């Protein structure tokens, strides 16, 4: 997993320290080094950037002002000699706040925070194609959970998190529903709503607007009705 980084710092020596730290980590790739925040606008427009190392006190446009100006900013680690902006930085959902001079040990801790915030890829294992032993690994916190596909009832999303409901537990993971949908076999699971994926084998009934799994009624999204009824081999009567 290669992370594209941009360093924004008006002090060449400070930027060089961060560059040296970045080059020690194989997972990080420097896209650009900017000595003014305004120089980074074009970089962000043209390239995919995952992480910014952003100084605060810079001429023209401060790091905080630059960050506020971005509609969809990448993740940010603030690098500064001033501690007065820490609260404001965390209100802008930064990853970490590094005080200069920045040691490599402290730098690595900040980068690890970034990786901990990233969605975890779900990997499906099929020992015998899609038999009863097929399973997924799901990371929830520090625990890697093994979940048999046959035990999954349904999956619901909440922003950047999902709840995977099984017959005996609920697992919460930082993961997008789209990435899970791409990993699960279409013969066993179907997306029925922007926020729900259900196990086809666990469906106990349905109406024109809901899918029932045991006692749980799950809504069918308007844009998903056709694929849901096709999956269920059901031809709804003409209205």
PDB file of C-alpha atoms in Angstrom:
ATOM      1  CA  UNK A   1       0.000   0.000   0.000  1.00  0.00           C
ATOM      2  CA  UNK A   2       1.739   3.180  -1.221  1.00  0.00           C
ATOM      3  CA  UNK A   3       0.629   6.453   0.379  1.00  0.00           C
ATOM      4  CA  UNK A   4       1.093   9.608  -1.683  1.00  0.00           C
ATOM      5  CA  UNK A   5       2.297  12.504   0.478  1.00  0.00           C
ATOM      6  CA  UNK A   6       2.812  16.231   0.034  1.00  0.00           C
ATOM      7  CA  UNK A   7       5.061  18.248   2.355  1.00  0.00           C
ATOM      8  CA  UNK A   8       4.065  21.904   2.789  1.00  0.00           C
ATOM      9  CA  UNK A   9       6.521  23.997   4.799  1.00  0.00           C
ATOM     10  CA  UNK A  10       8.077  27.392   4.091  1.00  0.00           C
ATOM     11  CA  UNK A  11      11.252  26.481   5.973  1.00  0.00           C
ATOM     12  CA  UNK A  12      13.539  24.408   3.695  1.00  0.00           C
ATOM     13  CA  UNK A  13      15.381  22.797   6.627  1.00  0.00           C
ATOM     14  CA  UNK A  14      12.111  21.763   8.311  1.00  0.00           C
ATOM     15  CA  UNK A  15      10.813  20.337   5.026  1.00  0.00           C
ATOM     16  CA  UNK A  16      14.089  18.446   4.613  1.00  0.00           C
ATOM     17  CA  UNK A  17      13.692  16.818   8.034  1.00  0.00           C
ATOM     18  CA  UNK A  18      10.214  15.552   7.140  1.00  0.00           C
ATOM     19  CA  UNK A  19      11.456  14.404   3.732  1.00  0.00           C
ATOM     20  CA  UNK A  20      14.227  12.397   5.425  1.00  0.00           C
ATOM     21  CA  UNK A  21      11.689  10.765   7.766  1.00  0.00           C
ATOM     22  CA  UNK A  22       9.331   9.937   4.891  1.00  0.00           C
ATOM     23  CA  UNK A  23      12.118   8.349   2.850  1.00  0.00           C
ATOM     24  CA  UNK A  24      12.797   5.900   5.682  1.00  0.00           C
ATOM     25  CA  UNK A  25       9.293   4.426   5.318  1.00  0.00           C
ATOM     26  CA  UNK A  26       8.738   2.335   2.202  1.00  0.00           C
ATOM     27  CA  UNK A  27       4.958   2.766   2.371  1.00  0.00           C
ATOM     28  CA  UNK A  28       5.173   6.561   1.891  1.00  0.00           C
ATOM     29  CA  UNK A  29       5.770   8.254  -1.450  1.00  0.00           C
ATOM     30  CA  UNK A  30       6.519  11.991  -1.757  1.00  0.00           C
ATOM     31  CA  UNK A  31       4.510  13.552  -4.582  1.00  0.00           C
ATOM     32  CA  UNK A  32       5.699  17.127  -4.018  1.00  0.00           C
ATOM     33  CA  UNK A  33       7.384  19.496  -1.566  1.00  0.00           C
ATOM     34  CA  UNK A  34       5.822  22.972  -1.459  1.00  0.00           C
ATOM     35  CA  UNK A  35       7.188  26.009   0.353  1.00  0.00           C
ATOM     36  CA  UNK A  36       3.894  27.904   0.109  1.00  0.00           C
ATOM     37  CA  UNK A  37       0.407  26.573   0.768  1.00  0.00           C
ATOM     38  CA  UNK A  38      -0.882  28.127  -2.448  1.00  0.00           C
ATOM     39  CA  UNK A  39       1.564  26.005  -4.471  1.00  0.00           C
ATOM     40  CA  UNK A  40      -0.222  22.872  -3.256  1.00  0.00           C
ATOM     41  CA  UNK A  41      -3.615  23.719  -4.784  1.00  0.00           C
ATOM     42  CA  UNK A  42      -2.503  22.652  -8.267  1.00  0.00           C
ATOM     43  CA  UNK A  43      -0.857  19.492  -6.914  1.00  0.00           C
ATOM     44  CA  UNK A  44      -4.076  18.416  -5.174  1.00  0.00           C
ATOM     45  CA  UNK A  45      -6.098  19.174  -8.294  1.00  0.00           C
ATOM     46  CA  UNK A  46      -3.943  17.055 -10.606  1.00  0.00           C
ATOM     47  CA  UNK A  47      -2.808  14.164  -8.410  1.00  0.00           C
ATOM     48  CA  UNK A  48      -4.201  11.736  -5.885  1.00  0.00           C
ATOM     49  CA  UNK A  49      -2.808  12.756  -2.502  1.00  0.00           C
ATOM     50  CA  UNK A  50      -3.495  10.679   0.609  1.00  0.00           C
ATOM     51  CA  UNK A  51      -1.616  12.591   3.291  1.00  0.00           C
ATOM     52  CA  UNK A  52      -0.387  16.147   3.868  1.00  0.00           C
ATOM     53  CA  UNK A  53       2.431  17.142   6.209  1.00  0.00           C
ATOM     54  CA  UNK A  54       1.304  20.725   6.721  1.00  0.00           C
ATOM     55  CA  UNK A  55       3.091  23.579   8.490  1.00  0.00           C
ATOM     56  CA  UNK A  56       0.896  26.263  10.085  1.00  0.00           C
ATOM     57  CA  UNK A  57       2.777  29.568  10.116  1.00  0.00           C
ATOM     58  CA  UNK A  58       3.506  30.380   6.483  1.00  0.00           C
ATOM     59  CA  UNK A  59       3.443  33.658   4.526  1.00  0.00           C
ATOM     60  CA  UNK A  60       0.376  34.509   2.482  1.00  0.00           C
ATOM     61  CA  UNK A  61      -1.850  31.638   3.570  1.00  0.00           C
ATOM     62  CA  UNK A  62      -1.462  29.777   6.863  1.00  0.00           C
ATOM     63  CA  UNK A  63      -1.769  26.016   7.060  1.00  0.00           C
ATOM     64  CA  UNK A  64      -5.058  26.314   8.965  1.00  0.00           C
ATOM     65  CA  UNK A  65      -6.495  28.715   6.366  1.00  0.00           C
ATOM     66  CA  UNK A  66      -5.334  26.406   3.576  1.00  0.00           C
ATOM     67  CA  UNK A  67      -6.946  23.390   5.235  1.00  0.00           C
ATOM     68  CA  UNK A  68     -10.238  25.230   5.760  1.00  0.00           C
ATOM     69  CA  UNK A  69     -10.280  26.185   2.076  1.00  0.00           C
ATOM     70  CA  UNK A  70     -10.270  22.553   0.884  1.00  0.00           C
ATOM     71  CA  UNK A  71     -13.681  21.041   0.215  1.00  0.00           C
ATOM     72  CA  UNK A  72     -12.420  17.439   0.330  1.00  0.00           C
ATOM     73  CA  UNK A  73      -8.980  17.552   1.971  1.00  0.00           C
ATOM     74  CA  UNK A  74      -6.738  14.512   2.286  1.00  0.00           C
ATOM     75  CA  UNK A  75      -5.707  13.401   5.743  1.00  0.00           C
ATOM     76  CA  UNK A  76      -3.432  15.943   7.440  1.00  0.00           C
ATOM     77  CA  UNK A  77      -0.605  15.797   9.967  1.00  0.00           C
ATOM     78  CA  UNK A  78       0.177  19.308  11.179  1.00  0.00           C
ATOM     79  CA  UNK A  79       3.870  20.120  11.702  1.00  0.00           C
ATOM     80  CA  UNK A  80       4.580  23.290  13.641  1.00  0.00           C
ATOM     81  CA  UNK A  81       6.691  25.072  16.229  1.00  0.00           C
ATOM     82  CA  UNK A  82       3.564  26.503  17.862  1.00  0.00           C
ATOM     83  CA  UNK A  83       1.330  24.570  20.246  1.00  0.00           C
ATOM     84  CA  UNK A  84      -1.403  27.223  20.273  1.00  0.00           C
ATOM     85  CA  UNK A  85      -3.226  25.743  17.262  1.00  0.00           C
ATOM     86  CA  UNK A  86      -3.667  22.172  18.527  1.00  0.00           C
ATOM     87  CA  UNK A  87      -7.357  22.478  19.450  1.00  0.00           C
ATOM     88  CA  UNK A  88      -8.217  24.218  16.193  1.00  0.00           C
ATOM     89  CA  UNK A  89      -6.343  21.550  14.291  1.00  0.00           C
ATOM     90  CA  UNK A  90      -8.209  18.658  15.893  1.00  0.00           C
ATOM     91  CA  UNK A  91     -11.509  20.430  15.213  1.00  0.00           C
ATOM     92  CA  UNK A  92     -10.531  20.122  11.542  1.00  0.00           C
ATOM     93  CA  UNK A  93     -10.173  16.348  11.956  1.00  0.00           C
ATOM     94  CA  UNK A  94      -6.399  16.154  11.584  1.00  0.00           C
ATOM     95  CA  UNK A  95      -4.544  12.884  12.139  1.00  0.00           C
ATOM     96  CA  UNK A  96      -1.919  14.285  14.512  1.00  0.00           C
ATOM     97  CA  UNK A  97      -0.154  17.455  15.668  1.00  0.00           C
ATOM     98  CA  UNK A  98       3.645  17.308  15.591  1.00  0.00           C
ATOM     99  CA  UNK A  99       5.785  19.854  17.394  1.00  0.00           C
ATOM    100  CA  UNK A 100       9.134  20.809  15.863  1.00  0.00           C
ATOM    101  CA  UNK A 101      11.810  19.577  16.085  1.00  0.00           C
ATOM    102  CA  UNK A 102      10.170  16.311  15.023  1.00  0.00           C
ATOM    103  CA  UNK A 103      11.942  13.116  16.019  1.00  0.00           C
ATOM    104  CA  UNK A 104      11.663  10.065  13.790  1.00  0.00           C
ATOM    105  CA  UNK A 105      10.033   8.078  16.608  1.00  0.00           C
ATOM    106  CA  UNK A 106       7.273  10.670  17.017  1.00  0.00           C
ATOM    107  CA  UNK A 107       6.892  10.896  13.244  1.00  0.00           C
ATOM    108  CA  UNK A 108       6.335   7.132  12.980  1.00  0.00           C
ATOM    109  CA  UNK A 109       3.673   7.261  15.696  1.00  0.00           C
ATOM    110  CA  UNK A 110       1.794   9.896  13.706  1.00  0.00           C
ATOM    111  CA  UNK A 111       2.016   7.867  10.490  1.00  0.00           C
ATOM    112  CA  UNK A 112       0.753   4.777  12.328  1.00  0.00           C
ATOM    113  CA  UNK A 113      -2.284   6.792  13.418  1.00  0.00           C
ATOM    114  CA  UNK A 114      -2.959   7.514   9.755  1.00  0.00           C
ATOM    115  CA  UNK A 115      -2.829   3.822   8.868  1.00  0.00           C
ATOM    116  CA  UNK A 116      -5.116   2.917  11.768  1.00  0.00           C
ATOM    117  CA  UNK A 117      -7.709   5.315  10.341  1.00  0.00           C
ATOM    118  CA  UNK A 118      -7.752   3.670   6.914  1.00  0.00           C
ATOM    119  CA  UNK A 119     -10.540   1.280   5.920  1.00  0.00           C
ATOM    120  CA  UNK A 120      -9.470  -2.330   6.181  1.00  0.00           C
ATOM    121  CA  UNK A 121      -9.761  -4.557   3.136  1.00  0.00           C
ATOM    122  CA  UNK A 122     -11.951  -7.603   3.620  1.00  0.00           C
ATOM    123  CA  UNK A 123     -10.428 -10.689   2.116  1.00  0.00           C
ATOM    124  CA  UNK A 124     -12.693 -13.603   1.196  1.00  0.00           C
ATOM    125  CA  UNK A 125     -11.323 -17.135   1.357  1.00  0.00           C
ATOM    126  CA  UNK A 126     -13.033 -19.936  -0.583  1.00  0.00           C
ATOM    127  CA  UNK A 127     -11.622 -23.304   0.525  1.00  0.00           C
ATOM    128  CA  UNK A 128     -14.150 -25.092  -1.684  1.00  0.00           C
ATOM    129  CA  UNK A 129     -15.451 -22.437  -4.040  1.00  0.00           C
ATOM    130  CA  UNK A 130     -18.429 -20.972  -2.172  1.00  0.00           C
ATOM    131  CA  UNK A 131     -19.023 -23.872   0.187  1.00  0.00           C
ATOM    132  CA  UNK A 132     -20.015 -23.739   3.838  1.00  0.00           C
ATOM    133  CA  UNK A 133     -16.422 -23.117   4.932  1.00  0.00           C
ATOM    134  CA  UNK A 134     -15.945 -19.888   2.975  1.00  0.00           C
ATOM    135  CA  UNK A 135     -15.087 -17.003   5.295  1.00  0.00           C
ATOM    136  CA  UNK A 136     -13.869 -13.423   5.533  1.00  0.00           C
ATOM    137  CA  UNK A 137     -11.323 -11.742   7.757  1.00  0.00           C
ATOM    138  CA  UNK A 138     -12.624  -8.512   9.293  1.00  0.00           C
ATOM    139  CA  UNK A 139     -10.489  -6.148  11.362  1.00  0.00           C
ATOM    140  CA  UNK A 140     -12.323  -4.511  14.260  1.00  0.00           C
ATOM    141  CA  UNK A 141      -9.945  -2.440  16.375  1.00  0.00           C
ATOM    142  CA  UNK A 142      -6.863  -4.591  16.914  1.00  0.00           C
ATOM    143  CA  UNK A 143      -8.770  -7.863  16.567  1.00  0.00           C
ATOM    144  CA  UNK A 144      -8.840  -9.801  13.282  1.00  0.00           C
ATOM    145  CA  UNK A 145     -12.175 -11.647  13.232  1.00  0.00           C
ATOM    146  CA  UNK A 146     -12.845 -14.741  11.146  1.00  0.00           C
ATOM    147  CA  UNK A 147     -16.465 -14.735   9.979  1.00  0.00           C
ATOM    148  CA  UNK A 148     -18.070 -17.591   8.044  1.00  0.00           C
ATOM    149  CA  UNK A 149     -20.115 -16.301   5.108  1.00  0.00           C
ATOM    150  CA  UNK A 150     -22.972 -18.643   6.040  1.00  0.00           C
ATOM    151  CA  UNK A 151     -23.258 -16.907   9.447  1.00  0.00           C
ATOM    152  CA  UNK A 152     -23.694 -13.374   8.066  1.00  0.00           C
ATOM    153  CA  UNK A 153     -27.297 -12.162   8.200  1.00  0.00           C
ATOM    154  CA  UNK A 154     -26.872  -8.642   6.858  1.00  0.00           C
ATOM    155  CA  UNK A 155     -24.435  -5.727   6.786  1.00  0.00           C
ATOM    156  CA  UNK A 156     -25.390  -2.117   7.459  1.00  0.00           C
ATOM    157  CA  UNK A 157     -23.292   1.017   7.005  1.00  0.00           C
ATOM    158  CA  UNK A 158     -22.861   4.149   9.099  1.00  0.00           C
ATOM    159  CA  UNK A 159     -20.696   6.671   7.222  1.00  0.00           C
ATOM    160  CA  UNK A 160     -17.177   5.132   7.245  1.00  0.00           C
ATOM    161  CA  UNK A 161     -18.151   2.156   9.429  1.00  0.00           C
ATOM    162  CA  UNK A 162     -20.149  -1.021   8.950  1.00  0.00           C
ATOM    163  CA  UNK A 163     -21.931  -3.351  11.340  1.00  0.00           C
ATOM    164  CA  UNK A 164     -21.733  -6.984  10.259  1.00  0.00           C
ATOM    165  CA  UNK A 165     -24.660  -8.829  11.835  1.00  0.00           C
ATOM    166  CA  UNK A 166     -24.212 -12.573  12.277  1.00  0.00           C
ATOM    167  CA  UNK A 167     -26.317 -15.189  14.005  1.00  0.00           C
ATOM    168  CA  UNK A 168     -24.606 -14.575  17.357  1.00  0.00           C
ATOM    169  CA  UNK A 169     -22.696 -11.259  17.269  1.00  0.00           C
ATOM    170  CA  UNK A 170     -22.283  -7.846  15.664  1.00  0.00           C
ATOM    171  CA  UNK A 171     -18.850  -6.783  14.403  1.00  0.00           C
ATOM    172  CA  UNK A 172     -18.134  -3.084  13.838  1.00  0.00           C
ATOM    173  CA  UNK A 173     -15.341  -2.289  11.388  1.00  0.00           C
ATOM    174  CA  UNK A 174     -13.974   0.807   9.685  1.00  0.00           C
ATOM    175  CA  UNK A 175     -14.900  -0.155   6.151  1.00  0.00           C
ATOM    176  CA  UNK A 176     -17.060   1.144   3.335  1.00  0.00           C
ATOM    177  CA  UNK A 177     -20.082  -0.800   2.151  1.00  0.00           C
ATOM    178  CA  UNK A 178     -18.872  -0.495  -1.439  1.00  0.00           C
ATOM    179  CA  UNK A 179     -15.592  -2.259  -0.712  1.00  0.00           C
ATOM    180  CA  UNK A 180     -17.408  -5.065   1.097  1.00  0.00           C
ATOM    181  CA  UNK A 181     -19.881  -5.448  -1.751  1.00  0.00           C
ATOM    182  CA  UNK A 182     -17.007  -5.864  -4.199  1.00  0.00           C
ATOM    183  CA  UNK A 183     -15.487  -8.609  -2.045  1.00  0.00           C
ATOM    184  CA  UNK A 184     -18.565 -10.754  -1.393  1.00  0.00           C
ATOM    185  CA  UNK A 185     -19.867 -13.331  -3.924  1.00  0.00           C
ATOM    186  CA  UNK A 186     -22.939 -12.141  -5.851  1.00  0.00           C
ATOM    187  CA  UNK A 187     -24.462 -15.615  -5.608  1.00  0.00           C
ATOM    188  CA  UNK A 188     -24.723 -15.278  -1.816  1.00  0.00           C
ATOM    189  CA  UNK A 189     -25.247 -11.553  -1.115  1.00  0.00           C
ATOM    190  CA  UNK A 190     -27.262  -8.721  -2.627  1.00  0.00           C
ATOM    191  CA  UNK A 191     -27.226  -4.964  -2.102  1.00  0.00           C
ATOM    192  CA  UNK A 192     -30.810  -3.879  -1.344  1.00  0.00           C
ATOM    193  CA  UNK A 193     -30.287  -0.315  -0.164  1.00  0.00           C
ATOM    194  CA  UNK A 194     -27.533   2.308  -0.106  1.00  0.00           C
ATOM    195  CA  UNK A 195     -26.953   1.262   3.524  1.00  0.00           C
ATOM    196  CA  UNK A 196     -27.650  -2.504   3.453  1.00  0.00           C
ATOM    197  CA  UNK A 197     -26.328  -5.759   2.020  1.00  0.00           C
ATOM    198  CA  UNK A 198     -28.188  -8.956   2.921  1.00  0.00           C
ATOM    199  CA  UNK A 199     -27.445 -12.653   2.742  1.00  0.00           C
ATOM    200  CA  UNK A 200     -29.768 -14.200   0.164  1.00  0.00           C
ATOM    201  CA  UNK A 201     -29.938 -17.493   2.055  1.00  0.00           C
ATOM    202  CA  UNK A 202     -30.999 -15.721   5.267  1.00  0.00           C
ATOM    203  CA  UNK A 203     -34.036 -13.978   3.741  1.00  0.00           C
ATOM    204  CA  UNK A 204     -37.222 -15.247   5.399  1.00  0.00           C
ATOM    205  CA  UNK A 205     -39.711 -13.083   3.509  1.00  0.00           C
ATOM    206  CA  UNK A 206     -40.221  -9.817   1.672  1.00  0.00           C
ATOM    207  CA  UNK A 207     -42.721  -7.173   0.649  1.00  0.00           C
ATOM    208  CA  UNK A 208     -42.549  -4.602  -2.109  1.00  0.00           C
ATOM    209  CA  UNK A 209     -40.558  -2.318   0.208  1.00  0.00           C
ATOM    210  CA  UNK A 210     -38.780  -4.528   2.782  1.00  0.00           C
ATOM    211  CA  UNK A 211     -36.715  -7.678   3.164  1.00  0.00           C
ATOM    212  CA  UNK A 212     -37.245  -9.761   6.297  1.00  0.00           C
ATOM    213  CA  UNK A 213     -34.420 -11.616   8.006  1.00  0.00           C
ATOM    214  CA  UNK A 214     -35.864 -13.352  11.053  1.00  0.00           C
ATOM    215  CA  UNK A 215     -37.660 -10.512  12.878  1.00  0.00           C
ATOM    216  CA  UNK A 216     -35.695  -7.715  11.222  1.00  0.00           C
ATOM    217  CA  UNK A 217     -37.387  -5.705   8.450  1.00  0.00           C
ATOM    218  CA  UNK A 218     -34.805  -4.060   6.195  1.00  0.00           C
ATOM    219  CA  UNK A 219     -35.848  -1.410   3.648  1.00  0.00           C
ATOM    220  CA  UNK A 220     -35.416  -1.960  -0.082  1.00  0.00           C
ATOM    221  CA  UNK A 221     -34.110   1.190  -1.730  1.00  0.00           C
ATOM    222  CA  UNK A 222     -36.080   2.457  -4.715  1.00  0.00           C
ATOM    223  CA  UNK A 223     -33.051   2.215  -6.988  1.00  0.00           C
ATOM    224  CA  UNK A 224     -32.347  -1.374  -5.921  1.00  0.00           C
ATOM    225  CA  UNK A 225     -35.802  -2.947  -6.366  1.00  0.00           C
ATOM    226  CA  UNK A 226     -35.204  -4.350  -9.823  1.00  0.00           C
ATOM    227  CA  UNK A 227     -31.973  -6.138  -8.928  1.00  0.00           C
ATOM    228  CA  UNK A 228     -33.432  -7.398  -5.635  1.00  0.00           C
ATOM    229  CA  UNK A 229     -36.507  -8.958  -7.270  1.00  0.00           C
ATOM    230  CA  UNK A 230     -34.345 -10.386 -10.065  1.00  0.00           C
ATOM    231  CA  UNK A 231     -32.097 -11.980  -7.468  1.00  0.00           C
ATOM    232  CA  UNK A 232     -35.143 -13.473  -5.729  1.00  0.00           C
ATOM    233  CA  UNK A 233     -36.577 -14.744  -9.048  1.00  0.00           C
ATOM    234  CA  UNK A 234     -39.731 -12.760  -8.326  1.00  0.00           C
ATOM    235  CA  UNK A 235     -41.706 -10.853 -10.932  1.00  0.00           C
ATOM    236  CA  UNK A 236     -43.771  -8.192  -9.176  1.00  0.00           C
ATOM    237  CA  UNK A 237     -47.287  -7.631 -10.532  1.00  0.00           C
ATOM    238  CA  UNK A 238     -47.832  -4.578 -12.657  1.00  0.00           C
ATOM    239  CA  UNK A 239     -49.155  -1.623 -10.714  1.00  0.00           C
TER     240      UNK A 239
END
